[in-house]
Coordinates of N, CA and C in Angstrom, one line a residue:
X1 N -35.3 32.8 -6.8 CA -34.8 31.4 -5.9 C -34.0 30.8 -7.1
X2 N -33.1 29.9 -7.6 CA -32.5 29.5 -8.4 C -32.2 30.3 -9.7
X3 N -32.0 31.4 -9.9 CA -31.6 32.6 -10.8 C -30.1 32.6 -10.5
X4 N -29.6 32.2 -12.2 CA -28.0 32.9 -11.9 C -27.8 34.3 -12.8
X5 N -27.1 35.2 -11.9 CA -27.1 36.2 -12.2 C -25.3 36.8 -12.1
X6 N -24.4 37.3 -12.8 CA -23.3 37.2 -12.7 C -23.0 38.4 -11.7
X7 N -22.2 37.7 -11.5 CA -21.4 38.8 -9.8 C -21.4 40.3 -10.4
X8 N -21.1 40.6 -11.4 CA -20.9 42.2 -11.8 C -22.4 42.9 -11.6
X9 N -23.0 41.8 -11.5 CA -24.3 42.1 -11.5 C -25.2 43.3 -10.3
X10 N -24.5 43.2 -9.4 CA -24.3 43.6 -8.3 C -24.0 44.6 -7.9
X11 N -24.1 46.0 -7.0 CA -23.6 46.9 -6.1 C -22.2 45.8 -5.0
X12 N -22.5 45.0 -4.6 CA -21.8 44.5 -4.0 C -20.6 43.9 -4.1
X13 N -20.8 43.4 -5.7 CA -19.7 42.8 -6.1 C -18.2 43.0 -5.4
X14 N -17.6 44.5 -5.9 CA -16.1 44.4 -5.1 C -16.1 43.9 -4.2
X15 N -16.9 44.5 -2.8 CA -16.8 44.4 -1.3 C -16.8 42.2 -1.1
X16 N -17.6 41.9 -1.6 CA -18.0 40.7 -1.3 C -17.0 39.8 -2.3
X17 N -16.2 40.4 -3.1 CA -15.4 39.3 -3.9 C -14.2 39.7 -3.0
X18 N -14.1 40.5 -2.4 CA -12.8 40.9 -1.6 C -12.7 40.7 -0.3
X19 N -14.1 39.8 0.3 CA -14.0 39.5 1.8 C -14.5 40.5 2.4
X20 N -15.3 41.3 2.3 CA -16.0 42.6 3.0 C -17.4 42.7 3.0
X21 N -18.0 42.9 4.1 CA -19.4 42.8 4.2 C -19.9 44.4 3.2
X22 N -21.3 44.1 2.2 CA -21.9 45.4 1.9 C -22.9 45.7 2.1
X23 N -23.1 46.7 2.8 CA -24.7 47.6 3.0 C -25.1 48.4 1.8
X24 N -26.3 47.7 1.4 CA -26.7 48.5 0.9 C -28.4 49.6 1.8
X25 N -28.3 50.7 1.9 CA -29.3 50.9 3.2 C -30.6 51.6 2.3
X26 N -30.7 51.6 0.8 CA -32.0 51.9 0.1 C -31.6 51.3 -1.0
X27 N -32.2 50.3 -1.5 CA -32.4 49.7 -2.6 C -32.5 50.8 -3.7
X28 N -33.6 51.5 -3.6 CA -33.9 52.5 -4.6 C -32.9 53.2 -5.3
X29 N -32.1 53.1 -4.3 CA -31.0 54.6 -5.3 C -29.8 53.0 -5.5
X30 N -29.8 52.5 -5.9 CA -28.8 51.7 -6.2 C -29.9 50.4 -7.5
X31 N -30.7 51.0 -8.2 CA -31.6 50.2 -9.2 C -30.3 50.0 -10.7
X32 N -29.6 51.2 -10.7 CA -28.6 50.6 -11.7 C -28.1 48.9 -12.3
X33 N -28.1 48.5 -10.7 CA -27.7 46.9 -10.8 C -28.5 45.9 -10.9
X34 N -28.6 44.7 -11.8 CA -29.6 44.1 -12.0 C -30.3 43.4 -11.1
X35 N -28.9 43.2 -10.2 CA -29.7 42.5 -9.0 C -30.3 43.4 -7.6
X36 N -30.1 44.4 -7.4 CA -30.2 45.3 -6.8 C -32.0 45.8 -7.2
X37 N -32.3 46.4 -8.4 CA -33.2 46.3 -9.1 C -34.5 45.2 -9.1
X38 N -33.7 43.9 -9.1 CA -35.1 42.9 -9.3 C -35.4 42.8 -7.3
X39 N -34.2 43.0 -6.3 CA -34.5 43.0 -5.3 C -35.8 44.4 -5.1
X40 N -35.3 45.1 -5.8 CA -36.0 46.5 -4.9 C -37.8 46.0 -5.7
X41 N -37.8 45.5 -6.8 CA -39.2 45.5 -7.9 C -39.7 44.6 -6.8
X42 N -39.1 43.7 -6.3 CA -40.0 42.1 -5.6 C -40.2 43.0 -3.9
X43 N -40.2 44.4 -3.9 CA -40.7 44.9 -2.7 C -39.7 45.1 -1.3
X44 N -38.2 44.8 -1.6 CA -37.4 45.3 -0.8 C -36.8 46.5 -0.5
X45 N -36.1 47.3 0.5 CA -35.6 48.6 0.1 C -34.2 48.7 0.7
X46 N -33.8 47.3 1.8 CA -32.5 47.5 2.2 C -31.9 46.3 2.0
X47 N -30.8 45.9 2.2 CA -30.0 44.8 2.2 C -28.7 44.8 2.6
X48 N -28.0 43.6 2.7 CA -26.7 43.3 3.7 C -26.0 42.2 2.8
X49 N -25.0 42.3 2.5 CA -24.4 41.0 2.1 C -23.2 41.2 2.8
X50 N -23.0 39.3 2.9 CA -21.9 39.2 3.7 C -20.9 38.0 3.2
X51 N -19.7 37.9 3.2 CA -19.2 37.1 2.4 C -19.0 35.4 3.0
X52 N -19.2 34.0 2.3 CA -19.4 33.3 3.0 C -17.4 32.8 2.2
X53 N -16.7 33.1 3.7 CA -15.3 32.7 3.1 C -14.2 31.5 4.0
X54 N -13.8 30.7 2.9 CA -13.3 29.7 3.7 C -11.7 30.2 3.8
X55 N -11.1 29.8 4.3 CA -9.3 31.0 4.8 C -9.4 32.1 3.9
X56 N -9.2 32.0 2.6 CA -8.8 33.9 2.1 C -10.0 33.4 0.6
X57 N -10.5 32.2 0.5 CA -11.2 31.9 -0.2 C -13.2 32.0 -0.4
X58 N -13.7 33.0 -1.1 CA -15.0 33.6 -1.2 C -15.9 32.6 -2.2
X59 N -16.2 31.5 -1.4 CA -17.0 30.7 -1.9 C -18.3 30.9 -2.2
X60 N -18.9 32.4 -1.7 CA -20.7 32.8 -2.0 C -20.8 33.7 -1.1
X61 N -22.3 34.3 -1.1 CA -22.8 35.1 0.1 C -23.8 35.0 0.5
X62 N -23.8 35.4 1.9 CA -25.2 35.7 2.4 C -25.9 37.0 2.4
X63 N -27.2 36.5 1.2 CA -27.3 38.0 1.7 C -28.7 38.2 2.3
X64 N -29.0 39.0 2.9 CA -30.3 39.6 4.0 C -30.7 40.8 3.3
X65 N -32.5 40.8 3.7 CA -32.5 41.9 2.6 C -34.5 42.0 3.8
X66 N -34.2 43.6 3.9 CA -35.5 44.2 4.3 C -36.5 44.6 3.7
X67 N -37.9 44.6 4.4 CA -38.9 45.6 3.7 C -38.6 47.4 4.1
X68 N -37.8 47.0 4.7 CA -37.8 49.0 4.4 C -36.2 49.5 4.8
X69 N -36.1 50.5 4.3 CA -34.5 51.4 4.2 C -34.1 51.3 5.5
X70 N -32.7 51.0 5.4 CA -32.2 51.0 6.6 C -32.4 50.4 8.0
X71 N -32.2 49.1 7.6 CA -32.9 48.0 8.4 C -31.9 47.3 9.0
X72 N -30.8 47.3 8.5 CA -29.7 46.7 9.2 C -29.2 47.2 10.8
X73 N -29.0 46.8 11.6 CA -28.7 46.9 13.1 C -27.2 46.7 13.3
X74 N -26.4 47.5 13.6 CA -25.0 47.2 13.7 C -24.4 46.1 14.6
X75 N -25.4 46.3 15.9 CA -24.9 45.0 16.8 C -25.2 43.8 16.4
X76 N -25.7 43.4 15.2 CA -25.6 42.2 14.6 C -24.7 41.3 13.7
X77 N -23.8 42.5 13.3 CA -22.7 41.5 12.5 C -21.8 40.7 13.4
X78 N -21.3 40.6 14.5 CA -20.8 39.7 14.9 C -21.0 37.9 15.0
X79 N -22.5 38.3 15.2 CA -23.1 36.7 14.9 C -23.6 36.4 13.6
X80 N -23.7 37.7 12.8 CA -24.2 37.2 11.4 C -22.7 37.1 10.8
X81 N -21.9 37.2 11.7 CA -20.7 36.9 10.9 C -20.1 35.3 11.2
X82 N -20.6 35.0 12.1 CA -20.2 33.6 12.7 C -21.3 32.3 12.3
X83 N -22.7 33.1 11.8 CA -23.5 32.7 10.6 C -23.0 32.1 9.6
X84 N -22.0 33.3 9.0 CA -21.7 33.2 7.7 C -20.8 32.1 7.5
X85 N -19.7 32.0 8.4 CA -18.6 31.4 8.7 C -19.0 30.3 8.9
X86 N -19.8 29.6 9.8 CA -20.6 28.3 9.4 C -21.2 27.7 7.8
X87 N -22.2 28.5 7.7 CA -22.7 28.5 6.5 C -21.2 28.0 5.1
X88 N -20.1 28.9 5.6 CA -19.2 28.7 4.2 C -18.6 27.5 4.4
X89 N -18.2 27.1 5.5 CA -17.7 26.1 5.5 C -18.5 24.8 5.3
X90 N -19.6 24.8 5.9 CA -20.9 23.4 5.2 C -20.8 23.9 3.3
X91 N -20.9 24.9 2.8 CA -20.9 24.6 1.4 C -19.3 24.4 0.8
X92 N -18.5 24.6 1.2 CA -17.2 24.0 0.8 C -16.8 21.9 1.2
X93 N -17.6 22.2 2.6 CA -17.3 20.9 3.0 C -18.4 19.9 1.2
X94 N -19.5 20.7 1.3 CA -20.2 19.8 0.5 C -19.8 20.2 -0.7
X95 N -18.6 20.7 -1.3 CA -18.6 20.6 -2.6 C -17.1 19.8 -2.6
X96 N -16.5 19.8 -1.9 CA -15.2 18.9 -1.9 C -16.0 17.3 -1.9
X97 N -17.0 16.6 -1.0 CA -17.8 15.4 -1.6 C -18.1 15.5 -2.5
X98 N -18.7 16.6 -2.9 CA -19.6 16.0 -4.2 C -18.3 16.1 -5.6
X99 N -17.3 16.6 -5.5 CA -15.7 16.5 -6.1 C -15.1 15.0 -5.9
X100 N -15.4 14.4 -4.6 CA -14.9 13.2 -4.6 C -15.7 11.9 -5.2
X101 N -17.0 12.4 -4.8 CA -18.1 11.5 -5.6 C -17.7 11.0 -6.9
X102 N -17.8 12.8 -7.6 CA -17.8 12.4 -9.0 C -15.9 11.6 -9.4
X103 N -14.6 12.1 -8.8 CA -13.9 11.3 -9.2 C -14.3 10.2 -9.2
X104 N -14.1 9.7 -7.9 CA -15.0 7.9 -7.6 C -15.3 7.6 -8.5
X105 N -16.8 8.1 -9.4 CA -17.7 7.7 -10.0 C -16.6 7.7 -11.8
X106 N -15.8 8.6 -11.8 CA -15.0 8.8 -12.8 C -13.7 7.3 -12.9
X107 N -13.3 7.0 -11.7 CA -12.3 5.6 -11.7 C -13.2 4.6 -11.9
X108 N -14.2 4.1 -11.5 CA -15.3 3.4 -11.5 C -15.6 3.0 -13.0
X109 N -15.6 4.6 -14.0 CA -15.8 3.6 -15.4 C -14.8 3.5 -16.2
X110 N -13.9 4.1 -15.5 CA -12.5 4.0 -16.5 C -12.1 2.2 -16.2
X111 N -12.5 1.7 -14.9 CA -12.4 0.1 -14.4 C -13.0 -0.7 -15.4
X112 N -14.4 -0.1 -15.3 CA -15.0 -0.9 -16.1 C -14.8 -0.7 -17.3
X113 N -14.5 0.2 -18.0 CA -14.3 0.2 -19.5 C -13.0 -0.6 -19.6
X114 N -11.9 -0.5 -19.1 CA -10.9 -1.3 -19.4 C -11.1 -2.7 -18.8
X115 N -11.9 -3.4 -18.0 CA -12.4 -4.9 -18.0 C -12.7 -5.3 -19.1
X116 N -14.1 -4.5 -19.8 CA -14.7 -4.6 -21.4 C -13.8 -4.5 -22.2
X117 N -12.9 -3.6 -22.6 CA -12.3 -3.7 -24.0 C -10.9 -5.0 -24.0
X118 N -10.7 -5.2 -22.4 CA -9.4 -6.3 -22.8 C -10.2 -7.9 -22.8
X119 N -11.4 -7.6 -22.8 CA -12.1 -9.5 -22.8 C -12.7 -9.1 -24.4
X120 N -12.2 -10.5 -24.9 CA -12.8 -10.7 -26.2 C -14.5 -10.3 -26.5
X121 N -14.6 -10.2 -28.1 CA -16.0 -9.8 -28.4 C -16.0 -8.2 -29.1
X122 N -17.3 -8.2 -29.5 CA -17.4 -7.1 -30.5 C -17.5 -5.7 -30.0
X123 N -16.8 -4.6 -30.8 CA -16.8 -3.3 -30.1 C -17.7 -2.8 -30.3
X124 N -18.7 -3.2 -31.1 CA -19.8 -2.6 -31.4 C -21.1 -2.9 -30.4
X125 N -20.5 -4.0 -29.5 CA -21.3 -4.3 -28.2 C -21.1 -3.6 -26.7
X126 N -19.7 -3.5 -27.3 CA -18.8 -3.0 -25.7 C -19.0 -1.7 -25.9
X127 N -18.7 -1.1 -26.6 CA -18.5 0.5 -26.7 C -19.4 1.6 -26.1
X128 N -21.1 0.7 -26.3 CA -21.9 1.8 -26.0 C -22.2 2.0 -24.5
X129 N -21.8 0.3 -24.2 CA -21.6 0.4 -22.5 C -20.6 1.4 -21.6
X130 N -19.9 1.1 -22.2 CA -18.4 2.2 -21.6 C -18.7 3.6 -22.3
X131 N -19.1 3.9 -23.3 CA -19.8 5.4 -23.0 C -21.0 5.7 -22.1
X132 N -21.7 5.0 -22.0 CA -22.7 5.3 -21.2 C -22.4 5.1 -19.7
X133 N -21.9 4.5 -19.4 CA -20.9 4.4 -17.6 C -20.2 5.9 -17.4
X134 N -19.3 6.2 -18.8 CA -18.9 7.2 -19.0 C -19.3 8.3 -18.8
X135 N -20.5 9.0 -19.6 CA -21.4 9.5 -19.8 C -22.4 9.9 -18.3
X136 N -22.4 8.9 -17.7 CA -23.2 9.4 -16.5 C -22.2 9.1 -15.1
X137 N -21.0 9.3 -15.6 CA -20.2 9.8 -14.3 C -19.9 11.1 -14.3
X138 N -19.2 11.7 -15.7 CA -19.5 13.0 -15.8 C -20.3 14.2 -16.2
X139 N -21.8 13.2 -15.6 CA -22.7 14.0 -16.3 C -23.0 15.1 -17.1
X140 N -22.6 14.4 -18.2 CA -22.7 14.8 -19.9 C -24.1 15.0 -20.3
X141 N -24.5 15.6 -21.4 CA -25.7 15.1 -22.3 C -25.5 13.9 -23.3
X142 N -24.3 14.1 -24.0 CA -23.8 13.2 -24.6 C -22.5 12.9 -24.6
X143 N -22.1 11.6 -25.3 CA -20.8 11.1 -25.2 C -20.8 10.6 -26.9
X144 N -19.5 10.8 -27.2 CA -19.4 9.9 -28.9 C -17.8 9.4 -28.8
X145 N -17.8 8.7 -29.4 CA -16.5 8.0 -30.0 C -16.4 8.2 -31.2
X146 N -15.6 9.1 -32.2 CA -15.6 9.4 -33.6 C -13.8 8.9 -34.1
X147 N -13.8 8.2 -34.9 CA -13.2 7.8 -36.0 C -12.7 8.2 -37.0
X148 N -11.5 8.9 -36.8 CA -10.9 9.2 -38.3 C -10.5 8.4 -39.5
X149 N -11.1 8.6 -41.0 CA -10.8 7.4 -42.2 C -10.2 9.0 -42.9
X150 N -10.0 8.4 -44.6 CA -9.7 9.3 -45.1 C -10.7 9.5 -46.6
X151 N -11.0 10.2 -46.8 CA -11.8 10.1 -48.0 C -11.2 9.5 -49.3
X152 N -11.8 9.5 -50.3 CA -11.3 8.7 -51.9 C -10.4 10.3 -52.2
X153 N -10.7 11.2 -52.2 CA -9.7 12.7 -52.4 C -8.7 12.6 -51.9
X154 N -8.4 11.6 -50.4 CA -7.6 11.9 -49.9 C -7.4 13.3 -48.6
X155 N -9.3 13.2 -48.7 CA -9.2 14.4 -47.4 C -9.4 13.8 -46.1
X156 N -8.8 14.4 -45.2 CA -9.0 13.7 -43.6 C -10.7 13.9 -42.9
X157 N -11.5 13.0 -42.7 CA -12.6 13.2 -42.4 C -12.9 12.7 -41.3
X158 N -13.8 12.7 -40.2 CA -14.2 12.3 -39.0 C -15.7 11.7 -38.9
X159 N -15.9 10.5 -38.9 CA -17.3 10.2 -38.2 C -17.3 9.5 -36.9
X160 N -18.6 10.1 -36.8 CA -19.1 9.4 -35.4 C -19.7 8.3 -35.4
X161 N -18.7 6.6 -35.0 CA -18.5 5.8 -34.3 C -19.8 5.0 -33.8
X162 N -20.0 5.8 -31.8 CA -20.6 5.1 -31.2 C -21.1 6.1 -30.7
X163 N -22.6 6.5 -29.9 CA -22.5 8.0 -29.2 C -23.4 7.2 -27.9
X164 N -23.7 8.1 -27.3 CA -25.0 7.8 -25.8 C -25.2 8.9 -25.4
X165 N -26.7 9.1 -25.3 CA -27.5 9.9 -25.1 C -28.3 10.0 -23.5
X166 N -27.6 11.2 -22.8 CA -28.4 11.0 -21.6 C -29.9 10.9 -21.7
X167 N -31.0 11.4 -22.8 CA -32.3 11.4 -22.9 C -32.5 11.5 -24.5
X168 N -33.7 10.6 -24.9 CA -33.8 10.7 -26.1 C -33.9 11.8 -26.6
X169 N -34.5 13.1 -25.9 CA -34.6 14.3 -26.8 C -33.5 15.0 -26.8
X170 N -32.2 14.5 -26.5 CA -30.9 15.1 -26.9 C -30.4 14.3 -28.1
X171 N -30.9 13.4 -28.6 CA -30.4 12.8 -30.0 C -30.3 14.0 -31.2
X172 N -29.6 13.8 -32.0 CA -29.6 14.9 -33.0 C -30.6 14.3 -33.9
X173 N -31.2 15.2 -34.9 CA -32.1 15.0 -35.8 C -31.7 14.4 -37.1
X174 N -32.3 13.5 -37.6 CA -31.9 12.8 -38.5 C -31.8 13.2 -39.8
X175 N -30.5 12.9 -40.3 CA -29.9 13.8 -41.3 C -28.7 15.0 -40.7
X176 N -28.7 15.1 -39.5 CA -27.8 15.9 -39.0 C -26.7 15.4 -38.0
X177 N -26.4 14.1 -38.5 CA -25.5 13.4 -37.5 C -24.2 13.6 -38.1
X178 N -23.0 12.9 -37.3 CA -21.4 13.1 -37.6 C -21.1 12.3 -38.2
X179 N -21.0 12.3 -39.7 CA -21.0 11.4 -40.2 C -20.2 11.5 -41.8
X180 N -18.6 11.1 -41.9 CA -18.0 11.7 -43.3 C -17.9 13.2 -43.4
X181 N -17.6 14.1 -41.9 CA -17.2 15.1 -41.5 C -15.7 16.2 -42.0
X182 N -15.3 16.6 -43.3 CA -13.8 16.9 -43.7 C -13.5 17.9 -42.4
X183 N -12.3 17.9 -41.9 CA -11.9 18.6 -41.0 C -11.5 20.1 -41.9
X184 N -11.1 20.3 -42.6 CA -11.0 21.2 -43.0 C -12.4 21.9 -43.6
X185 N -12.7 21.1 -44.8 CA -14.1 22.3 -45.5 C -14.9 22.4 -44.1
X186 N -15.2 21.6 -43.4 CA -16.3 21.9 -42.6 C -15.9 22.8 -40.9
X187 N -14.8 23.5 -41.2 CA -14.2 24.6 -40.1 C -13.4 24.1 -39.2
X188 N -13.7 23.2 -39.1 CA -12.4 22.3 -37.6 C -11.3 22.1 -37.7
X189 N -10.4 22.8 -38.6 CA -9.0 22.4 -38.8 C -8.4 22.8 -37.8
X190 N -8.3 23.8 -36.7 CA -8.2 23.6 -35.4 C -8.4 22.5 -34.3
X191 N -9.4 22.2 -34.6 CA -9.2 20.6 -34.1 C -8.2 19.4 -34.7
X192 N -8.1 19.4 -35.9 CA -7.0 18.5 -36.8 C -5.8 19.0 -36.1
X193 N -5.6 20.3 -36.0 CA -4.4 19.9 -35.3 C -4.0 20.3 -34.0
X194 N -4.8 20.1 -33.1 CA -4.8 19.8 -32.0 C -4.6 18.3 -31.5
X195 N -5.6 18.0 -32.3 CA -6.1 16.1 -31.9 C -4.5 15.8 -32.6
X196 N -4.1 16.1 -33.7 CA -3.1 15.5 -33.9 C -1.8 15.8 -33.3
X197 N -1.7 17.1 -32.4 CA -0.5 16.6 -31.5 C -1.1 16.7 -30.3
X198 N -2.4 15.7 -30.2 CA -2.4 15.0 -29.0 C -2.7 15.7 -27.8
X199 N -3.8 17.0 -28.2 CA -4.0 17.7 -27.4 C -5.2 17.7 -27.3
X200 N -5.6 17.7 -25.5 CA -7.2 17.7 -25.5 C -7.4 18.8 -25.0
X201 N -9.1 19.4 -25.8 CA -9.4 20.6 -25.5 C -10.8 20.8 -24.8
X202 N -11.7 22.0 -24.3 CA -12.3 22.0 -23.7 C -13.0 23.6 -24.2
X203 N -14.2 23.4 -23.3 CA -14.8 25.2 -23.4 C -15.8 25.3 -23.5
X204 N -16.5 26.4 -23.5 CA -17.8 27.1 -23.8 C -18.1 27.1 -25.2
X205 N -18.7 26.7 -25.9 CA -19.3 27.3 -27.4 C -19.2 28.1 -27.8
X206 N -20.1 29.0 -26.6 CA -19.9 30.9 -27.3 C -18.5 31.2 -27.2
X207 N -17.5 30.6 -27.0 CA -16.0 31.0 -27.0 C -15.5 31.0 -28.3
X208 N -15.7 29.8 -28.9 CA -15.4 29.3 -30.0 C -15.2 30.3 -31.3
X209 N -14.5 29.7 -32.4 CA -14.5 30.5 -33.5 C -16.0 30.5 -33.8
X210 N -16.2 31.2 -34.9 CA -17.9 31.8 -35.6 C -18.1 30.4 -36.1
X211 N -17.0 30.1 -36.9 CA -17.6 28.7 -37.8 C -18.1 27.2 -37.3
X212 N -17.0 27.4 -36.0 CA -17.2 26.1 -34.9 C -18.8 26.4 -34.3
X213 N -19.0 27.2 -33.8 CA -20.1 27.7 -33.1 C -21.1 27.5 -33.6
X214 N -21.4 27.8 -35.0 CA -22.4 27.4 -36.3 C -22.8 26.0 -36.2
X215 N -21.5 25.2 -36.6 CA -22.0 24.0 -36.1 C -22.3 23.3 -35.2
X216 N -21.9 23.6 -34.2 CA -22.4 23.0 -32.8 C -23.9 23.3 -32.1
X217 N -23.7 24.5 -32.5 CA -25.1 25.2 -31.9 C -26.3 23.9 -32.9
X218 N -26.3 24.0 -33.8 CA -27.2 23.5 -34.9 C -27.2 22.2 -33.9
X219 N -26.4 21.9 -33.1 CA -26.7 20.5 -32.6 C -27.0 20.6 -30.9
X220 N -27.1 22.0 -30.5 CA -27.8 22.2 -28.9 C -26.6 22.2 -28.4
X221 N -25.1 22.3 -28.6 CA -23.7 22.1 -27.7 C -23.4 23.2 -27.6
X222 N -23.2 23.2 -25.5 CA -23.2 24.6 -25.4 C -21.7 24.7 -24.6
X223 N -21.3 23.4 -24.1 CA -20.3 22.9 -23.7 C -19.2 21.7 -24.1
X224 N -18.2 21.5 -24.4 CA -17.5 20.3 -24.4 C -16.0 20.0 -24.2
X225 N -16.0 19.1 -23.8 CA -14.6 18.3 -23.7 C -14.5 17.1 -24.8
X226 N -13.2 17.7 -25.9 CA -12.7 16.5 -26.7 C -11.2 16.1 -26.3
X227 N -11.0 14.8 -26.6 CA -9.6 14.0 -25.8 C -9.7 13.1 -27.1
X228 N -8.4 13.4 -27.6 CA -7.6 12.2 -28.8 C -7.6 10.8 -28.2

């Protein structure tokens, strides 16, 4: 329960992804797949996978397992199909509700930011609250506002001026903060080009170039979104 596993790690991947049920009559014969091996080691012998489909979109799978081989009885398919359809619809409604709730929270944070930034006052007092509102709305671990500036030698640098963290244990260690970071020398030339062109970017850190991964890994960053 709660374990994440790649779809490709199961023998049912092809059928379920295509919206077809998949029966594994004897898990002992399918231990070459991680999912089947884990279920077999837990004492189960057969499994039925039913796709959870909304229209043409597969949103998940209903997995039924038996303690003995050949546990599935064909006459149950119609009833099980109805159960799978009801579960799929419930999951999709829950997903849409979550998306709407998150979008509303982001809109509220934008309204809050607009109100705060239009009022007279010290940015140092206003922006941390704006970051906190936005960070909670999008459920991030950290939120930063960086500012560009130029070194005495003329190199373009960027420094974190404002920061919000979801909890104190997520703060970077002292001496490893984002201050006076040269884009070029630090390996962020790609960021410099995209931001200068006004292009936001996002992604998983493991898919970034090696030099960027090394810097971000020290700060325990696994995914990020950057907006100019």
